[in-house]
CSV table of N, CA and C in Angstrom, one decimal:
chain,number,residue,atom,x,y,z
O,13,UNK,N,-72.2,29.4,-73.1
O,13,UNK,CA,-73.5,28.9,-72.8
O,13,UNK,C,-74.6,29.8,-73.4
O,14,UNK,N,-74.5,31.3,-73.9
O,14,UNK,CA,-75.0,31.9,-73.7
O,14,UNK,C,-75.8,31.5,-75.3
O,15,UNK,N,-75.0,31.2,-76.3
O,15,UNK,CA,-75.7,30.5,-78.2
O,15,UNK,C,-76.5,29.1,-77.3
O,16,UNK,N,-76.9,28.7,-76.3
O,16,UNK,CA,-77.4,27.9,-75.9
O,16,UNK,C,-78.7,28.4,-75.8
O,17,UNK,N,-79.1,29.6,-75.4
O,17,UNK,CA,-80.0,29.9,-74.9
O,17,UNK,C,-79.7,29.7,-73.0
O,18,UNK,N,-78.9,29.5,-72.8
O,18,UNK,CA,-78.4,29.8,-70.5
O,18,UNK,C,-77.7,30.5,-70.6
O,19,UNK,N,-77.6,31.2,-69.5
O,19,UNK,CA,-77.4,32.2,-68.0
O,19,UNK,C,-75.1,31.9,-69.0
O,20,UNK,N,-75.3,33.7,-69.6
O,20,UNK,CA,-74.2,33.3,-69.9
O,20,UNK,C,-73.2,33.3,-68.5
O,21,UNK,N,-73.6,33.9,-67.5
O,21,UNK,CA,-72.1,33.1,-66.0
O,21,UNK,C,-73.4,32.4,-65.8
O,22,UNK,N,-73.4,31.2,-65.3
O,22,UNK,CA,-73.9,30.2,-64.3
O,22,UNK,C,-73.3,28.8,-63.7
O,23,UNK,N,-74.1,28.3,-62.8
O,23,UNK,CA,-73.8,27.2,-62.4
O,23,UNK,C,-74.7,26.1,-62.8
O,24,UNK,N,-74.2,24.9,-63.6
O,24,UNK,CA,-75.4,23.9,-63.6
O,24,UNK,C,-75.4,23.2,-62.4
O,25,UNK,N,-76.7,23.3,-61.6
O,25,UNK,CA,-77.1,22.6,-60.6
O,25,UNK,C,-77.4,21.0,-61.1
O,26,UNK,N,-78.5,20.6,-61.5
O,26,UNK,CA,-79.0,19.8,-62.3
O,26,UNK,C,-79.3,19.1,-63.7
O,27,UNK,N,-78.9,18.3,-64.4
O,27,UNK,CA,-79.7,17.8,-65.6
O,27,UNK,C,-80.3,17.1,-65.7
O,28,UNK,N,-81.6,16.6,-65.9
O,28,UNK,CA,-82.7,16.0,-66.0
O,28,UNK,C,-83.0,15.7,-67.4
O,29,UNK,N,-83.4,14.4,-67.9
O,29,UNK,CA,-83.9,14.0,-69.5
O,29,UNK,C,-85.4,13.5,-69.1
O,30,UNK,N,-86.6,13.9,-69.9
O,30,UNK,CA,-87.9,13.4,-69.9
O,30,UNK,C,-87.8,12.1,-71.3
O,31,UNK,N,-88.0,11.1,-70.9
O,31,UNK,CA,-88.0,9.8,-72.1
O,31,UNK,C,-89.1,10.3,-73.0
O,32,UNK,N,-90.5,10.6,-72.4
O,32,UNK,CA,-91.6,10.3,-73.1
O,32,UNK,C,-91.8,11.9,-73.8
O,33,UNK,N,-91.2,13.4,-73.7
O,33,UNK,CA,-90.7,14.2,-74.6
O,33,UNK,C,-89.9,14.3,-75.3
O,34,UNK,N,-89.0,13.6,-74.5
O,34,UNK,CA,-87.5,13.9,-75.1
O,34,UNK,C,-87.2,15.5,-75.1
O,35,UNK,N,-87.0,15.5,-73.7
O,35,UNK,CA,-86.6,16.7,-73.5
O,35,UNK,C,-85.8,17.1,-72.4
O,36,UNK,N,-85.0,18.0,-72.6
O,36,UNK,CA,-83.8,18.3,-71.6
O,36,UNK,C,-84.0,19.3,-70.6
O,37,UNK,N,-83.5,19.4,-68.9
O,37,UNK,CA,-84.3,19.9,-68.5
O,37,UNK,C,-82.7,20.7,-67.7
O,38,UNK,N,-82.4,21.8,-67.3
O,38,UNK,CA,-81.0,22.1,-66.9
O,38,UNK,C,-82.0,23.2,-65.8
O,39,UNK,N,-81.0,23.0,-64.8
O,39,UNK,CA,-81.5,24.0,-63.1
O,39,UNK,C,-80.0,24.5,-63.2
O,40,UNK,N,-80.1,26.1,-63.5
O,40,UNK,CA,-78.6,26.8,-63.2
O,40,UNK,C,-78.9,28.0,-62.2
O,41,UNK,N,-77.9,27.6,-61.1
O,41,UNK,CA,-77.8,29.4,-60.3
O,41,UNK,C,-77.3,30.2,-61.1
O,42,UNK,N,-77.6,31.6,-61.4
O,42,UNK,CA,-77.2,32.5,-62.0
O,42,UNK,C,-76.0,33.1,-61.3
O,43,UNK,N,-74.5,33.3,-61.5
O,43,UNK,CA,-73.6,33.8,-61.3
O,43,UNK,C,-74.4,35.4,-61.0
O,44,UNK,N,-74.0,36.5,-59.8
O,44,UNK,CA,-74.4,37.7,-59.4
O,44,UNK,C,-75.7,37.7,-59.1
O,45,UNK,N,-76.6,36.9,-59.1
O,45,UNK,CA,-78.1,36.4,-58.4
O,45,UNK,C,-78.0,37.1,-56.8
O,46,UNK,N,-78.3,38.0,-56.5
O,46,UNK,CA,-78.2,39.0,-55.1
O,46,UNK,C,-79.2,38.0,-54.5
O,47,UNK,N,-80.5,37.0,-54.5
O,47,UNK,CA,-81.0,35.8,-53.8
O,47,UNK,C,-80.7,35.1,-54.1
O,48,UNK,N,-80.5,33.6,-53.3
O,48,UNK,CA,-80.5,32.2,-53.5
O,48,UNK,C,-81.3,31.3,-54.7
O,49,UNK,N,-81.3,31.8,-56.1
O,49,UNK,CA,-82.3,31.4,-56.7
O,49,UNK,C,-81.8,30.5,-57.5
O,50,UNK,N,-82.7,30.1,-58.0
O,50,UNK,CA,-82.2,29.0,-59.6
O,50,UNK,C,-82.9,28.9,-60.2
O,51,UNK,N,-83.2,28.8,-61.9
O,51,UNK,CA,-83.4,28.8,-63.0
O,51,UNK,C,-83.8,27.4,-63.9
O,52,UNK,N,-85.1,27.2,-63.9
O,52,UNK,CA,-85.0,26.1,-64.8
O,52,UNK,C,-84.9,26.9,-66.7
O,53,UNK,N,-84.5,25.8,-67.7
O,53,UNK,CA,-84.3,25.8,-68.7
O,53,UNK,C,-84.7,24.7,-69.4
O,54,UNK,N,-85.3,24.4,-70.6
O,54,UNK,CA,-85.4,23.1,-71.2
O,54,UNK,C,-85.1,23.6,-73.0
O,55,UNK,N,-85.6,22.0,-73.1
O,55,UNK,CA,-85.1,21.9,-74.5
O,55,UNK,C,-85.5,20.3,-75.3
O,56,UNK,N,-85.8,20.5,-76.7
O,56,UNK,CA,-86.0,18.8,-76.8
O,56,UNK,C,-84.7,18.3,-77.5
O,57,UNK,N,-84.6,17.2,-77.7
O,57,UNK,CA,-83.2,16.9,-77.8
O,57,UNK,C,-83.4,17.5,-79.8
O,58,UNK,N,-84.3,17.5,-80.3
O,58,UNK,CA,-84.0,17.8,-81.5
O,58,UNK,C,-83.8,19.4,-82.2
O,59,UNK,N,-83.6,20.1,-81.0
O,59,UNK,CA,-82.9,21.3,-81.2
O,59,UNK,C,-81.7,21.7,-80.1
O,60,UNK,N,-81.1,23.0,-80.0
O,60,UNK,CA,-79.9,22.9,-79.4
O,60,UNK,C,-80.1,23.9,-78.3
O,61,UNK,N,-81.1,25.0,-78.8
O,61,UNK,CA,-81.3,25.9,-77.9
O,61,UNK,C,-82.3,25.8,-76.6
O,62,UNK,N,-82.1,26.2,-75.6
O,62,UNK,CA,-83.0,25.8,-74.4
O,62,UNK,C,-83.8,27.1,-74.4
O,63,UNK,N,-84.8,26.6,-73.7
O,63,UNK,CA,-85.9,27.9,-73.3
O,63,UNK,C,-86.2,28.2,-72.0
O,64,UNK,N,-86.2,29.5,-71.6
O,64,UNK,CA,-86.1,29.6,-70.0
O,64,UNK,C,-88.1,29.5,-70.0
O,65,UNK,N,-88.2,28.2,-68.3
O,65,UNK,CA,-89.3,28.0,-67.8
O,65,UNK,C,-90.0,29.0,-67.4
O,66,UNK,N,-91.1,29.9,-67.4
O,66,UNK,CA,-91.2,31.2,-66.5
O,66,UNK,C,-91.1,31.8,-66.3
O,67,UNK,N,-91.0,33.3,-66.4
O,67,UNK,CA,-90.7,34.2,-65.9
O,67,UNK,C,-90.9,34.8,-64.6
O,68,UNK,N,-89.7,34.0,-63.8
O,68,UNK,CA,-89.9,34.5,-62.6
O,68,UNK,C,-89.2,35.9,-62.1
O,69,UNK,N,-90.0,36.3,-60.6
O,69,UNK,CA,-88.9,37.6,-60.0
O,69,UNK,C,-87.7,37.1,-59.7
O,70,UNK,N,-87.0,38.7,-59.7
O,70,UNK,CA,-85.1,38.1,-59.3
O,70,UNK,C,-84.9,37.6,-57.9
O,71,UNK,N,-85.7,37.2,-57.1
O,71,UNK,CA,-86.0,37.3,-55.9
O,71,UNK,C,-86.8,35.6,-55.7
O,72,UNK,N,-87.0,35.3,-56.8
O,72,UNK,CA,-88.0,33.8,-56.8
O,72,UNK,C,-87.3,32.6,-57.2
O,73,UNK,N,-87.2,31.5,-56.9
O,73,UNK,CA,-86.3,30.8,-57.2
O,73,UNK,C,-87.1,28.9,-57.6
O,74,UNK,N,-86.7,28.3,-58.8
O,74,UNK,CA,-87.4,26.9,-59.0
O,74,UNK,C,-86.4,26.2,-59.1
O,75,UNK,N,-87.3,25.3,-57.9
O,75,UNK,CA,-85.7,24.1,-57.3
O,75,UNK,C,-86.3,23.0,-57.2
O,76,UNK,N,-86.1,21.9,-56.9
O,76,UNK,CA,-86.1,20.5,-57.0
O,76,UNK,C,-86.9,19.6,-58.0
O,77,UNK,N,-86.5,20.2,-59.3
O,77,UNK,CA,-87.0,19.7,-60.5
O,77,UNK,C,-87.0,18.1,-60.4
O,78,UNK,N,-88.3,17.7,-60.8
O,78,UNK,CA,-88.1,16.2,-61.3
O,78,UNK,C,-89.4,15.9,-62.3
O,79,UNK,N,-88.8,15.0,-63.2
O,79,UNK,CA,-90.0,14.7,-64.4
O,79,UNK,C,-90.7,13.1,-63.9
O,80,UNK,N,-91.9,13.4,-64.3
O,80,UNK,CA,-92.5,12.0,-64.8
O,80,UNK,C,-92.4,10.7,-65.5
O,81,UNK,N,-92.3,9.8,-65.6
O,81,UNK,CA,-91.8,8.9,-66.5
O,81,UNK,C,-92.7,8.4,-67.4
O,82,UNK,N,-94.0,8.3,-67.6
O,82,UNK,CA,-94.9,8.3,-68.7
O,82,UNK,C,-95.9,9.6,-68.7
O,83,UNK,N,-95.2,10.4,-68.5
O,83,UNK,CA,-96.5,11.6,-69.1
O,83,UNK,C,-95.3,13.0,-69.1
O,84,UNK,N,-95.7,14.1,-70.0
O,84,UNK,CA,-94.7,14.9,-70.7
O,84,UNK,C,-94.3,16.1,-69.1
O,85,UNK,N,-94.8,15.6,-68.1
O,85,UNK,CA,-94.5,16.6,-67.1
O,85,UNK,C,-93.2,17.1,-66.3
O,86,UNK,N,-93.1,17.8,-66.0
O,86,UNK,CA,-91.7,18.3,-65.3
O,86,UNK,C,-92.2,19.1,-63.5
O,87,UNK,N,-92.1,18.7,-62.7
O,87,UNK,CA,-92.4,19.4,-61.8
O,87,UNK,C,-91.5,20.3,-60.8
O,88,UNK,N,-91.8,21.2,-60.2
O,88,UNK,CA,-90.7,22.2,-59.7
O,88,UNK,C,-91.1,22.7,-58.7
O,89,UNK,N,-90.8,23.3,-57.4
O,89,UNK,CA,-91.3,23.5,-56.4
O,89,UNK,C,-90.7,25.2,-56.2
O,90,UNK,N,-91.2,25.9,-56.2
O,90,UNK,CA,-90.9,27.7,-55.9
O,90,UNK,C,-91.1,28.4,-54.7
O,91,UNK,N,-90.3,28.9,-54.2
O,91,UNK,CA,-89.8,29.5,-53.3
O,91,UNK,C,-89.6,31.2,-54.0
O,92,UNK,N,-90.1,32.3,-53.1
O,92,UNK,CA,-89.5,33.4,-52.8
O,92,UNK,C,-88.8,33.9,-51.6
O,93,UNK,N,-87.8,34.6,-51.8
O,93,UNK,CA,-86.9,34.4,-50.8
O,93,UNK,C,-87.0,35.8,-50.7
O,94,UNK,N,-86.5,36.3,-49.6
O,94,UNK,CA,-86.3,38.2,-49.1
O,94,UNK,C,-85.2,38.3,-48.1
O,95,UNK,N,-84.2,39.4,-48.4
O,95,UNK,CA,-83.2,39.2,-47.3
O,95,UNK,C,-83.7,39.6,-45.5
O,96,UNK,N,-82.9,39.0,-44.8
O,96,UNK,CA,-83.7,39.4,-43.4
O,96,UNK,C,-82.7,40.8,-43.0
O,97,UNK,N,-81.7,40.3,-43.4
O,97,UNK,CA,-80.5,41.6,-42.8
O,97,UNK,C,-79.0,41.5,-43.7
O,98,UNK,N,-79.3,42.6,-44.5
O,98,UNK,CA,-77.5,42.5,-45.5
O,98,UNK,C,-76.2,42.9,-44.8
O,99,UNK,N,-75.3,42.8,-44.6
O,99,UNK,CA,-74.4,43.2,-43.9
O,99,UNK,C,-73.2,42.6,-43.6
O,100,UNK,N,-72.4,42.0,-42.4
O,100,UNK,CA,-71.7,41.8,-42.2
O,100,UNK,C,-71.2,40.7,-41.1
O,101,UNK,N,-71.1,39.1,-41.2
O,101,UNK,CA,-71.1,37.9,-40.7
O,101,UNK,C,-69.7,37.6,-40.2
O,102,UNK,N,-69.9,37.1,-39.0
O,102,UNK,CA,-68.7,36.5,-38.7
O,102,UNK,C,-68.7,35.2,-39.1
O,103,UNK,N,-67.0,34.7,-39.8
O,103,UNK,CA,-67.0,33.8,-40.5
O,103,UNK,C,-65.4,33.1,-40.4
O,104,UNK,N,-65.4,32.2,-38.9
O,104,UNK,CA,-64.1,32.1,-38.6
O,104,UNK,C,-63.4,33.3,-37.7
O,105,UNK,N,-64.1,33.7,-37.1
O,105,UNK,CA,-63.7,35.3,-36.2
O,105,UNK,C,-63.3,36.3,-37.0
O,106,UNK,N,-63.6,36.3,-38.6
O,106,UNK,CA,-63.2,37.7,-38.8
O,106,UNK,C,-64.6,37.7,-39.7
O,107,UNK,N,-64.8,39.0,-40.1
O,107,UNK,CA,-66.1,39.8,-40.2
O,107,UNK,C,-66.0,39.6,-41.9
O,108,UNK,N,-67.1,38.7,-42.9
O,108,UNK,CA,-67.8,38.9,-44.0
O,108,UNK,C,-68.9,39.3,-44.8
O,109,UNK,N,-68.9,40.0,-46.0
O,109,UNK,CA,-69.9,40.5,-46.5
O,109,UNK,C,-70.6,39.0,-47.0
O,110,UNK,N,-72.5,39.2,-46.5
O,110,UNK,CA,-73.1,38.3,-47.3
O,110,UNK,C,-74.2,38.9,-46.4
O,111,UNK,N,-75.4,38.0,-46.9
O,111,UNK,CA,-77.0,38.4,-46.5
O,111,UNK,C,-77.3,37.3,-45.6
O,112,UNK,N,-78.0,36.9,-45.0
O,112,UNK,CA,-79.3,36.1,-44.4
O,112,UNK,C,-80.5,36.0,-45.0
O,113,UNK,N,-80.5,35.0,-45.6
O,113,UNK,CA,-82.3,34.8,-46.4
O,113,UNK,C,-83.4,34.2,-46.0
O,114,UNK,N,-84.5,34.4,-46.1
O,114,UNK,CA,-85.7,33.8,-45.6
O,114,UNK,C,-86.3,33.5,-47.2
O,115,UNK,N,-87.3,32.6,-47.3
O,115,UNK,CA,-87.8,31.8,-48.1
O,115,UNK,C,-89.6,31.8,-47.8
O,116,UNK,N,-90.5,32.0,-48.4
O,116,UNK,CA,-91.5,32.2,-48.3
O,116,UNK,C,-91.8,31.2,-49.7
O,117,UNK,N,-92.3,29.6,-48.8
O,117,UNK,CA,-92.9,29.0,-50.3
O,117,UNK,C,-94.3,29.6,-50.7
O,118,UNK,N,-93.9,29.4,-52.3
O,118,UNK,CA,-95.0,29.7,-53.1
O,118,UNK,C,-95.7,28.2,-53.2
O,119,UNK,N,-95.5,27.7,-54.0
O,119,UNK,CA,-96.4,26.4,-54.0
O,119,UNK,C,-95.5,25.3,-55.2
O,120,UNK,N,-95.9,24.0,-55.7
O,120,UNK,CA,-95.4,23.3,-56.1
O,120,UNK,C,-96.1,23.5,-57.9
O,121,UNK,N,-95.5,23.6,-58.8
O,121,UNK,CA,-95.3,24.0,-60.0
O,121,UNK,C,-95.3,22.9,-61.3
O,122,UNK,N,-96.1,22.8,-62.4
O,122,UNK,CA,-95.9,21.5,-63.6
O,122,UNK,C,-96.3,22.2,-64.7
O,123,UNK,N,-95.0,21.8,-65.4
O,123,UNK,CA,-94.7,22.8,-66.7
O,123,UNK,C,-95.0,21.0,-67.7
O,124,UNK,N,-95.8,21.7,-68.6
O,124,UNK,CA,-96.2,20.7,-69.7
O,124,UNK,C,-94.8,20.4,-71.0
O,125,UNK,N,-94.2,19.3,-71.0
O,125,UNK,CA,-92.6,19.7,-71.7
O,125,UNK,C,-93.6,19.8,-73.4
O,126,UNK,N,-94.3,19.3,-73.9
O,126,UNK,CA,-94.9,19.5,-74.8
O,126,UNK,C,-95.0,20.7,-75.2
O,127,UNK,N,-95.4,21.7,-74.8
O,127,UNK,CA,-95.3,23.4,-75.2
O,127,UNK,C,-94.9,24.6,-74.0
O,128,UNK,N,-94.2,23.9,-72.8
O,128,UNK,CA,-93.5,24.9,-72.3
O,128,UNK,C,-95.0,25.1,-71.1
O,129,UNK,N,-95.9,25.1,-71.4
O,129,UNK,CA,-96.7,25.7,-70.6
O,129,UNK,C,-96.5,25.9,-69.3
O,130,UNK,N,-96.9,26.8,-68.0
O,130,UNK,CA,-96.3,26.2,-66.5
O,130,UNK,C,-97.9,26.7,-65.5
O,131,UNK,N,-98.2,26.0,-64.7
O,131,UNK,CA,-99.4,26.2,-64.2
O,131,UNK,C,-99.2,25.8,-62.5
O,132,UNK,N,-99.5,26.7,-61.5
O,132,UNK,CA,-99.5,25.7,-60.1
O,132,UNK,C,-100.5,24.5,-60.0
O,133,UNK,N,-99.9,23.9,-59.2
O,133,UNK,CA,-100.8,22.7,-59.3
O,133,UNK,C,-100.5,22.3,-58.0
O,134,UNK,N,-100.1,22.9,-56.5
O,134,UNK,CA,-100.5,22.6,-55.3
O,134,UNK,C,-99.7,24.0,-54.6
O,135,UNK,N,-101.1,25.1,-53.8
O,135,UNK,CA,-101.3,26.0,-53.2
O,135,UNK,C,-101.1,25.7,-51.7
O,136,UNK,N,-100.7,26.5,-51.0
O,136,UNK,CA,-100.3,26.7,-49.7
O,136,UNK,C,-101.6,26.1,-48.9
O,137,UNK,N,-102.9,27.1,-49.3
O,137,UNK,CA,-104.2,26.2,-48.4
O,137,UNK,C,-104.3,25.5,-49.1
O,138,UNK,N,-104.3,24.6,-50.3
O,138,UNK,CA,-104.8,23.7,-50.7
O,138,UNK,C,-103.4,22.1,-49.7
O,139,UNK,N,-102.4,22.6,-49.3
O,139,UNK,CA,-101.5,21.9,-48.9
O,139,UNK,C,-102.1,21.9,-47.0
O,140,UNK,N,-102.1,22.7,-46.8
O,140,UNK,CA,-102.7,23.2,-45.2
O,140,UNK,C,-104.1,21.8,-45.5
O,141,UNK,N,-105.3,22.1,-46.6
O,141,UNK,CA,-106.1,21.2,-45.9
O,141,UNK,C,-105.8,19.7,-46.4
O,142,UNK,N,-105.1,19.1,-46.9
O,142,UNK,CA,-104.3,18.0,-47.0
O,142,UNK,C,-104.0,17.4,-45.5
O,143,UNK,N,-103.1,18.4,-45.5
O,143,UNK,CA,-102.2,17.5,-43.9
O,143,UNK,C,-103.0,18.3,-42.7
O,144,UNK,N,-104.1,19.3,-43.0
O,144,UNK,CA,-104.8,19.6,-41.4
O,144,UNK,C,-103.6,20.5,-40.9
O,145,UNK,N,-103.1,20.9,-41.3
O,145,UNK,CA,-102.3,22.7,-40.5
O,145,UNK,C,-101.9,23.7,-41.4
O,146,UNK,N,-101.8,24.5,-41.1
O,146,UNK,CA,-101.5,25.6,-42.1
O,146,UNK,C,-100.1,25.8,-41.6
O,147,UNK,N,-99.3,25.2,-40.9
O,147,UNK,CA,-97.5,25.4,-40.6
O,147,UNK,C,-96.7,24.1,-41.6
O,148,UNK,N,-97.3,24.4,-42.7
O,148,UNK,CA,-96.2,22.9,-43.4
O,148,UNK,C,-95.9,23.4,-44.7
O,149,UNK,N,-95.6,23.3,-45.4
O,149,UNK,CA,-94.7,23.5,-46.5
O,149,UNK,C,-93.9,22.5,-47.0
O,150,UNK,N,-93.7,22.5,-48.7
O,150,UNK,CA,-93.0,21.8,-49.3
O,150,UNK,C,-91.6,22.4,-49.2
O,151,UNK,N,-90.6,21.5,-48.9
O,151,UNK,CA,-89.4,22.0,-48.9
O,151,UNK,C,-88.8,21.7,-49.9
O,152,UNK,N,-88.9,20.2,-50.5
O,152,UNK,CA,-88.4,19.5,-51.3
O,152,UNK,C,-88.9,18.3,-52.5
O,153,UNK,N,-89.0,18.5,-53.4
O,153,UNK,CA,-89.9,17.4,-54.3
O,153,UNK,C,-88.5,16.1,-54.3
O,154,UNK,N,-89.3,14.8,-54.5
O,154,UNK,CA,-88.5,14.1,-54.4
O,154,UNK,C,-88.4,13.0,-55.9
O,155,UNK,N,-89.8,13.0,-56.0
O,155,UNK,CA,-90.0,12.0,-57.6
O,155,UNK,C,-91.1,12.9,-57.9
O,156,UNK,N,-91.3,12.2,-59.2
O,156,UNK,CA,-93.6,12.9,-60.1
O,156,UNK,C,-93.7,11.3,-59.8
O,157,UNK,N,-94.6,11.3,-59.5
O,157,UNK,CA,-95.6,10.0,-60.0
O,157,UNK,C,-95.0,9.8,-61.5
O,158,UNK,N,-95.2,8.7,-62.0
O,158,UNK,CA,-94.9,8.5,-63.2
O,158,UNK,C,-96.2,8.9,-64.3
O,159,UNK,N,-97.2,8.8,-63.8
O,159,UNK,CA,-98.2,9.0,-64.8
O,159,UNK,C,-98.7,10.6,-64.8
O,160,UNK,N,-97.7,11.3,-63.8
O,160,UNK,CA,-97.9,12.7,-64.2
O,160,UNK,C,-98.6,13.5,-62.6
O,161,UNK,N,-99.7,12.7,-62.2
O,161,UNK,CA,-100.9,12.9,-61.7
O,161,UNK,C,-100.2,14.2,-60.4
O,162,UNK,N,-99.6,13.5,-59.6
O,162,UNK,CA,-98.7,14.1,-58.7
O,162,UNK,C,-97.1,14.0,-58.3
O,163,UNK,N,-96.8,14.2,-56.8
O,163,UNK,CA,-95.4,14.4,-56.9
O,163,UNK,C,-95.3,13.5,-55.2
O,164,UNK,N,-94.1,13.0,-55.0
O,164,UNK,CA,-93.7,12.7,-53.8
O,164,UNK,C,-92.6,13.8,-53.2
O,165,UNK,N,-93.2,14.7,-52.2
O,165,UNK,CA,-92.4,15.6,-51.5
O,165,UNK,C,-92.0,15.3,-50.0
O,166,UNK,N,-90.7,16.2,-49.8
O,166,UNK,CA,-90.9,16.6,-48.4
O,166,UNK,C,-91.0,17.7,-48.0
O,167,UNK,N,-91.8,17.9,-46.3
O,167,UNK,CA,-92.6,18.8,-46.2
O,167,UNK,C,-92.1,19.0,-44.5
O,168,UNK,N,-92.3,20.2,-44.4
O,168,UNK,CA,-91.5,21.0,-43.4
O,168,UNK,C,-92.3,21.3,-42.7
């Protein structure tokens, strides 16, 4: 995977095609990722090599990718995560190594497939004065609008 331009150990979570780019969109967990994170990647179909979205922290993670259907967007929703306690879980009554993670959303994300660009495009208070509280958060994108404009989420 790695002459690909991806995560030479990873997991493909997702693949996603944009029609109106023509462009390929891959969400991989990184194999030894110490957070719960994932990785977007793209590519247009007339080259081979993908390009990572972002440069995010090792600690930050872009998840529930979905594209638009007539306009070049790709949308992604970001999460930073922090461990609460590393250590030692019981798991079937005997004791395993793993963490507990917490998740601190960042906001919902649209990367232009046209030249890679990535810009936020819905903030925590900009979400707060939408629905009238500041206890809600995107958990999950579910479609884009097709004309790009916005996204249909769910919200926690």
């Amino acid at each position: 995977m790695r002459e690909l331009g991806l995560p030479k150990r990873g997991t493909v979570k997702q693949l996603l095609f944009s029609p109106l780019s023509k462009a390929v969109i891959v969400s991989v967990k990184p194999r030894g990722a110490t957070a719960p994170v994932s990785r977007l990647y793209w590519r247009r179909t007339d080259t081979h090599r993908y390009l990572q979205l972002g440069r995010p922290q090792a600690n930050v993670s872009f998840d529930s990718p979905v594209v638009a259907t007539a306009a070049p967007f790709l949308f992604f929703n970001v999460t930073r995560y922090r461990s609460l306690n590393p250590g030692l879980f019981k798991e079937k009554g005997r004791a395993v190594p793993g963490r507990l993670w917490a998740g601190d959303w960042i906001g919902v994300y649209r990367a232009d497939l046209r030249n890679g660009n990535v810009q936020r495009v819905l903030t925590e208070t900009q979400l707060a004065a939408i629905v009238g509280s500041d206890e809600v958060w995107v958990s999950s994108l579910v479609s884009a609008w097709a004309d790009g404009a916005g996204v249909y989420a769910v919200l926690g």
